[in-house]
PDB file of C-alpha atoms in Angstrom:
ATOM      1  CA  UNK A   1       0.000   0.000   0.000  1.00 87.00           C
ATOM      2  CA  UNK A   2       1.304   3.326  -1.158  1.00 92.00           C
ATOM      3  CA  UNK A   3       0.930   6.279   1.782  1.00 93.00           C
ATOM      4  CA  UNK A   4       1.619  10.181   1.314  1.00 94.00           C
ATOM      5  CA  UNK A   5       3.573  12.467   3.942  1.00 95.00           C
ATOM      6  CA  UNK A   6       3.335  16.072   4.125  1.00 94.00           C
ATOM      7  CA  UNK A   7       4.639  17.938   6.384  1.00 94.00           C
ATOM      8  CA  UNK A   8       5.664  22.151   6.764  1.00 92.00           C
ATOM      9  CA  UNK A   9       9.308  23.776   7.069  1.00 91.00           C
ATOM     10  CA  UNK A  10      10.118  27.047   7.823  1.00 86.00           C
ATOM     11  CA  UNK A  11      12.331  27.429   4.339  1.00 84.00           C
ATOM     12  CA  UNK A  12      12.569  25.856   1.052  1.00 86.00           C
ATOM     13  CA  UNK A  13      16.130  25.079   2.343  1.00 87.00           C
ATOM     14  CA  UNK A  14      15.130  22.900   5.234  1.00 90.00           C
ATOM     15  CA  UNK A  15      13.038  21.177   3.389  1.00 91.00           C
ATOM     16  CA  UNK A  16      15.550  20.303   0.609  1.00 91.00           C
ATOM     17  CA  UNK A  17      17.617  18.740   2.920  1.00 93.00           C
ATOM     18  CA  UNK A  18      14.690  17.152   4.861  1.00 93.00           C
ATOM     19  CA  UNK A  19      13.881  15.071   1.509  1.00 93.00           C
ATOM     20  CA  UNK A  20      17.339  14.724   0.651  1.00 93.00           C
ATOM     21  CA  UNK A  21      17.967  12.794   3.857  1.00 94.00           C
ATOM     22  CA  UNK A  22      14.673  11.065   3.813  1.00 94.00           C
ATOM     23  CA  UNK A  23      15.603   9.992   0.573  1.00 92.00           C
ATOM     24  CA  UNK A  24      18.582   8.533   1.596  1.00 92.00           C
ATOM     25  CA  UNK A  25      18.131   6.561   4.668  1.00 92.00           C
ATOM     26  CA  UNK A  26      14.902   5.661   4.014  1.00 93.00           C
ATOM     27  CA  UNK A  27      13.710   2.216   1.673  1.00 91.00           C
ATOM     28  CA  UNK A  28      10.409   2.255   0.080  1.00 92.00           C
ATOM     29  CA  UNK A  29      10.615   6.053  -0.937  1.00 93.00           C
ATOM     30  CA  UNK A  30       9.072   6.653  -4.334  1.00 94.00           C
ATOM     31  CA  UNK A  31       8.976  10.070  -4.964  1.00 92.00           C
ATOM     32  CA  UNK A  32       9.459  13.504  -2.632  1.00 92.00           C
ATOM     33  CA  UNK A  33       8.634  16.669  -3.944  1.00 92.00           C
ATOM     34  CA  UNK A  34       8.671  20.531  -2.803  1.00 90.00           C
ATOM     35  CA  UNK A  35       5.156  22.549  -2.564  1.00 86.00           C
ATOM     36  CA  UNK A  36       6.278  26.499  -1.965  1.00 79.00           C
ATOM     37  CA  UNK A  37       5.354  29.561  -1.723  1.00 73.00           C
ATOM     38  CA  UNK A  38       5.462  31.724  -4.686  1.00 72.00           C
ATOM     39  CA  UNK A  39       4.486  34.836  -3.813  1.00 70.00           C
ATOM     40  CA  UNK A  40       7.873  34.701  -1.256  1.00 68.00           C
ATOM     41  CA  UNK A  41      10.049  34.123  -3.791  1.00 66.00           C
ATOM     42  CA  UNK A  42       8.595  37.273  -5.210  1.00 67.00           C
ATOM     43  CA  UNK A  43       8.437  39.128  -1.847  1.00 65.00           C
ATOM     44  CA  UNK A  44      12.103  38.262  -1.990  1.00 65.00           C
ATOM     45  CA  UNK A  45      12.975  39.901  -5.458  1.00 66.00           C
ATOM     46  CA  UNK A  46      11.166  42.615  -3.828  1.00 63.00           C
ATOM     47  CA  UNK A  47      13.065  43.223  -0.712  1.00 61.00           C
ATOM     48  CA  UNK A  48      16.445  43.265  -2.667  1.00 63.00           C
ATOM     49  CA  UNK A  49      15.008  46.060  -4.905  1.00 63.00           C
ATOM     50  CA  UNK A  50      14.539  49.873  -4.022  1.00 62.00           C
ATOM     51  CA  UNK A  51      11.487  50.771  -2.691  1.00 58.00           C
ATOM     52  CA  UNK A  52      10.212  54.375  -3.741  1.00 59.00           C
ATOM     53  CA  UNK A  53       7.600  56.249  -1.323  1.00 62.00           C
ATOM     54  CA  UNK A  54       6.323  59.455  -2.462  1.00 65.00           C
ATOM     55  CA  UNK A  55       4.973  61.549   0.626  1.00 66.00           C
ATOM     56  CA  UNK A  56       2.859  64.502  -0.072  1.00 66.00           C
ATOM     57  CA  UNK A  57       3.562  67.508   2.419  1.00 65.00           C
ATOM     58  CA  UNK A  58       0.899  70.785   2.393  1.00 64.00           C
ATOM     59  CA  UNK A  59       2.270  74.254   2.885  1.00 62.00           C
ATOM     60  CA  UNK A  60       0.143  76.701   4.109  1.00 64.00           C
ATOM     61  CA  UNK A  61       1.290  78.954   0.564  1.00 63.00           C
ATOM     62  CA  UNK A  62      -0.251  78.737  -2.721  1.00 60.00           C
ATOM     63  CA  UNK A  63       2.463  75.902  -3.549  1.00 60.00           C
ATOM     64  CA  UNK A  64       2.373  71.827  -2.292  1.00 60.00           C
ATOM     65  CA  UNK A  65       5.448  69.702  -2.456  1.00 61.00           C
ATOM     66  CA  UNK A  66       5.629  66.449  -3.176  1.00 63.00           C
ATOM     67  CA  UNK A  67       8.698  64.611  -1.240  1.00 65.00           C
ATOM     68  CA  UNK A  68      10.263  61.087  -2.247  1.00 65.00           C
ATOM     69  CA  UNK A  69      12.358  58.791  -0.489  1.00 63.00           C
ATOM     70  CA  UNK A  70      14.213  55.802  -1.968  1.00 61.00           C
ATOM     71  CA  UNK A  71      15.507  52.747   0.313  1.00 60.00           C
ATOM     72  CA  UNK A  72      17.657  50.412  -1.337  1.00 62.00           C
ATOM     73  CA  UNK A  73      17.740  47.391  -0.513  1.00 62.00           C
ATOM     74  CA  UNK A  74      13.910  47.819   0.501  1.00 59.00           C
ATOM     75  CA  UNK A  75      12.977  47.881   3.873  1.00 62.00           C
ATOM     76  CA  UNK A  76      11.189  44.189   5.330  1.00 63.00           C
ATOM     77  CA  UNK A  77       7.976  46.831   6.488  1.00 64.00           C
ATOM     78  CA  UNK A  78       6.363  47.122   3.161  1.00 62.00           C
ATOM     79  CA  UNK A  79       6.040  43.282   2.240  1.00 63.00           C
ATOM     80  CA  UNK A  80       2.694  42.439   3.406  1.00 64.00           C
ATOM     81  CA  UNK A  81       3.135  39.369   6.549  1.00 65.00           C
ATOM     82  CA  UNK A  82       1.929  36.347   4.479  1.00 63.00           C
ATOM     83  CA  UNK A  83       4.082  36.951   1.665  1.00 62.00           C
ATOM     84  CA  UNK A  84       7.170  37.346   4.229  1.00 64.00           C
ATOM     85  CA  UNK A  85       6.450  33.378   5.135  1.00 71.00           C
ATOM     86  CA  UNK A  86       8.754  31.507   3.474  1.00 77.00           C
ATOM     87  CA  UNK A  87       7.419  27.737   4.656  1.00 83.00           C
ATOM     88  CA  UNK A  88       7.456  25.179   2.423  1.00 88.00           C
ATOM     89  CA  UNK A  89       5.217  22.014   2.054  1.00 90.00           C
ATOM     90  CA  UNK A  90       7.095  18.297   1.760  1.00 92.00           C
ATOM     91  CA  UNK A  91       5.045  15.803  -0.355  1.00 94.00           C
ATOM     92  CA  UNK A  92       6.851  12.052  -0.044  1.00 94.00           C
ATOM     93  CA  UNK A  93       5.535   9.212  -1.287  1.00 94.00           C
ATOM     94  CA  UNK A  94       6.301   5.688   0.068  1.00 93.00           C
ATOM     95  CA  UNK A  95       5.687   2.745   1.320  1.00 92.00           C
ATOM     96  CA  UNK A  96       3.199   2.014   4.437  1.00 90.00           C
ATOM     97  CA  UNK A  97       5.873   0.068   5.614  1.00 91.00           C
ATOM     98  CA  UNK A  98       8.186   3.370   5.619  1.00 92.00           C
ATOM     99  CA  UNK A  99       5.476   5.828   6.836  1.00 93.00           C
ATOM    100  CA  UNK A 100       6.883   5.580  10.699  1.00 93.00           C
ATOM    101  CA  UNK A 101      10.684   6.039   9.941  1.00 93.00           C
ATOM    102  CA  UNK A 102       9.860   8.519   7.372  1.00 94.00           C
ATOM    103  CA  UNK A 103       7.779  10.702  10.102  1.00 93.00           C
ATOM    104  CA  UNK A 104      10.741  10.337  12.401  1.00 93.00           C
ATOM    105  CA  UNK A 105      13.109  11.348   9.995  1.00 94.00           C
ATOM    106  CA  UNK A 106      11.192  14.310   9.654  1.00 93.00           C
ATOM    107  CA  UNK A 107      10.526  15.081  13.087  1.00 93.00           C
ATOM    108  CA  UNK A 108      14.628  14.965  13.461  1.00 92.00           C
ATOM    109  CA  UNK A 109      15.195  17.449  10.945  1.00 91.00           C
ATOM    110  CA  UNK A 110      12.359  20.215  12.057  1.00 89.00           C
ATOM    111  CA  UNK A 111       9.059  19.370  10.217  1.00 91.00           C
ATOM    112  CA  UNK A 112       5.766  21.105  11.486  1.00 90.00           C
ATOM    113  CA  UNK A 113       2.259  19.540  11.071  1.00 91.00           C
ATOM    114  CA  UNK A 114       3.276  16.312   9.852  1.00 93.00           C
ATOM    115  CA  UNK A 115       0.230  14.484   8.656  1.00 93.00           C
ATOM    116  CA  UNK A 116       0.019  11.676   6.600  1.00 87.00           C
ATOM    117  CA  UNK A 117      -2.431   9.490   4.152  1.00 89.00           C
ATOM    118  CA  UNK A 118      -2.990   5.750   2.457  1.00 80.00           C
TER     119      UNK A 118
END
């Protein structure tokens, strides 16, 4: 019988090695794949960019300003908090025979909400 494990990290690189170790000490694995989050990687791109704000400022004359400040690299505060996240999701696929040393493996290495499936 063929079971699936999923299970959280709190970065893509975690979970990388997660797998790759699972993969390795562990028989009956058939395949182990990576479910992230996309809109990190471009929250990311984002944060190594410069980040423009344009402030508007009132005079009491006849004339308003307009008043911009650049940051560079941008500044963590304007990414939103759920694109900040960076966990990634573990799929493996394997054996029901491997289900209980694959969980462990995982527990070893850092996983959150492990849950698995036949």
């Amino acid at each position: 019988m063929i079971s699936r494990v999923t299970a959280e990290f709190e970065s893509p690189e975690l979970a990388e090695l997660a797998m790759k170790r699972v993969k390795e000490s562990v028989d009956y694995v058939y395949s182990a794949k990576m479910i992230y989050n996309k809109i990190s990687d471009r929250a990311l791109k984002l944060s190594r960019g410069t980040s423009f704000s344009i402030v508007p400022t009132y005079c009491n004359t006849h004339t308003n300003f307009l008043t911009a400040v650049m940051e560079s690299p941008a500044s963590r505060d304007i990414i939103p908090e759920p694109a900040r996240s960076r966990k990634t999701s573990a799929c493996i696929i394997c054996g029901s025979a491997a289900v209980d040393n694959v969980i462990s493996v995982l527990n070893s290495m850092g996983a959150l909400n492990i849950r698995f499936a036949q």
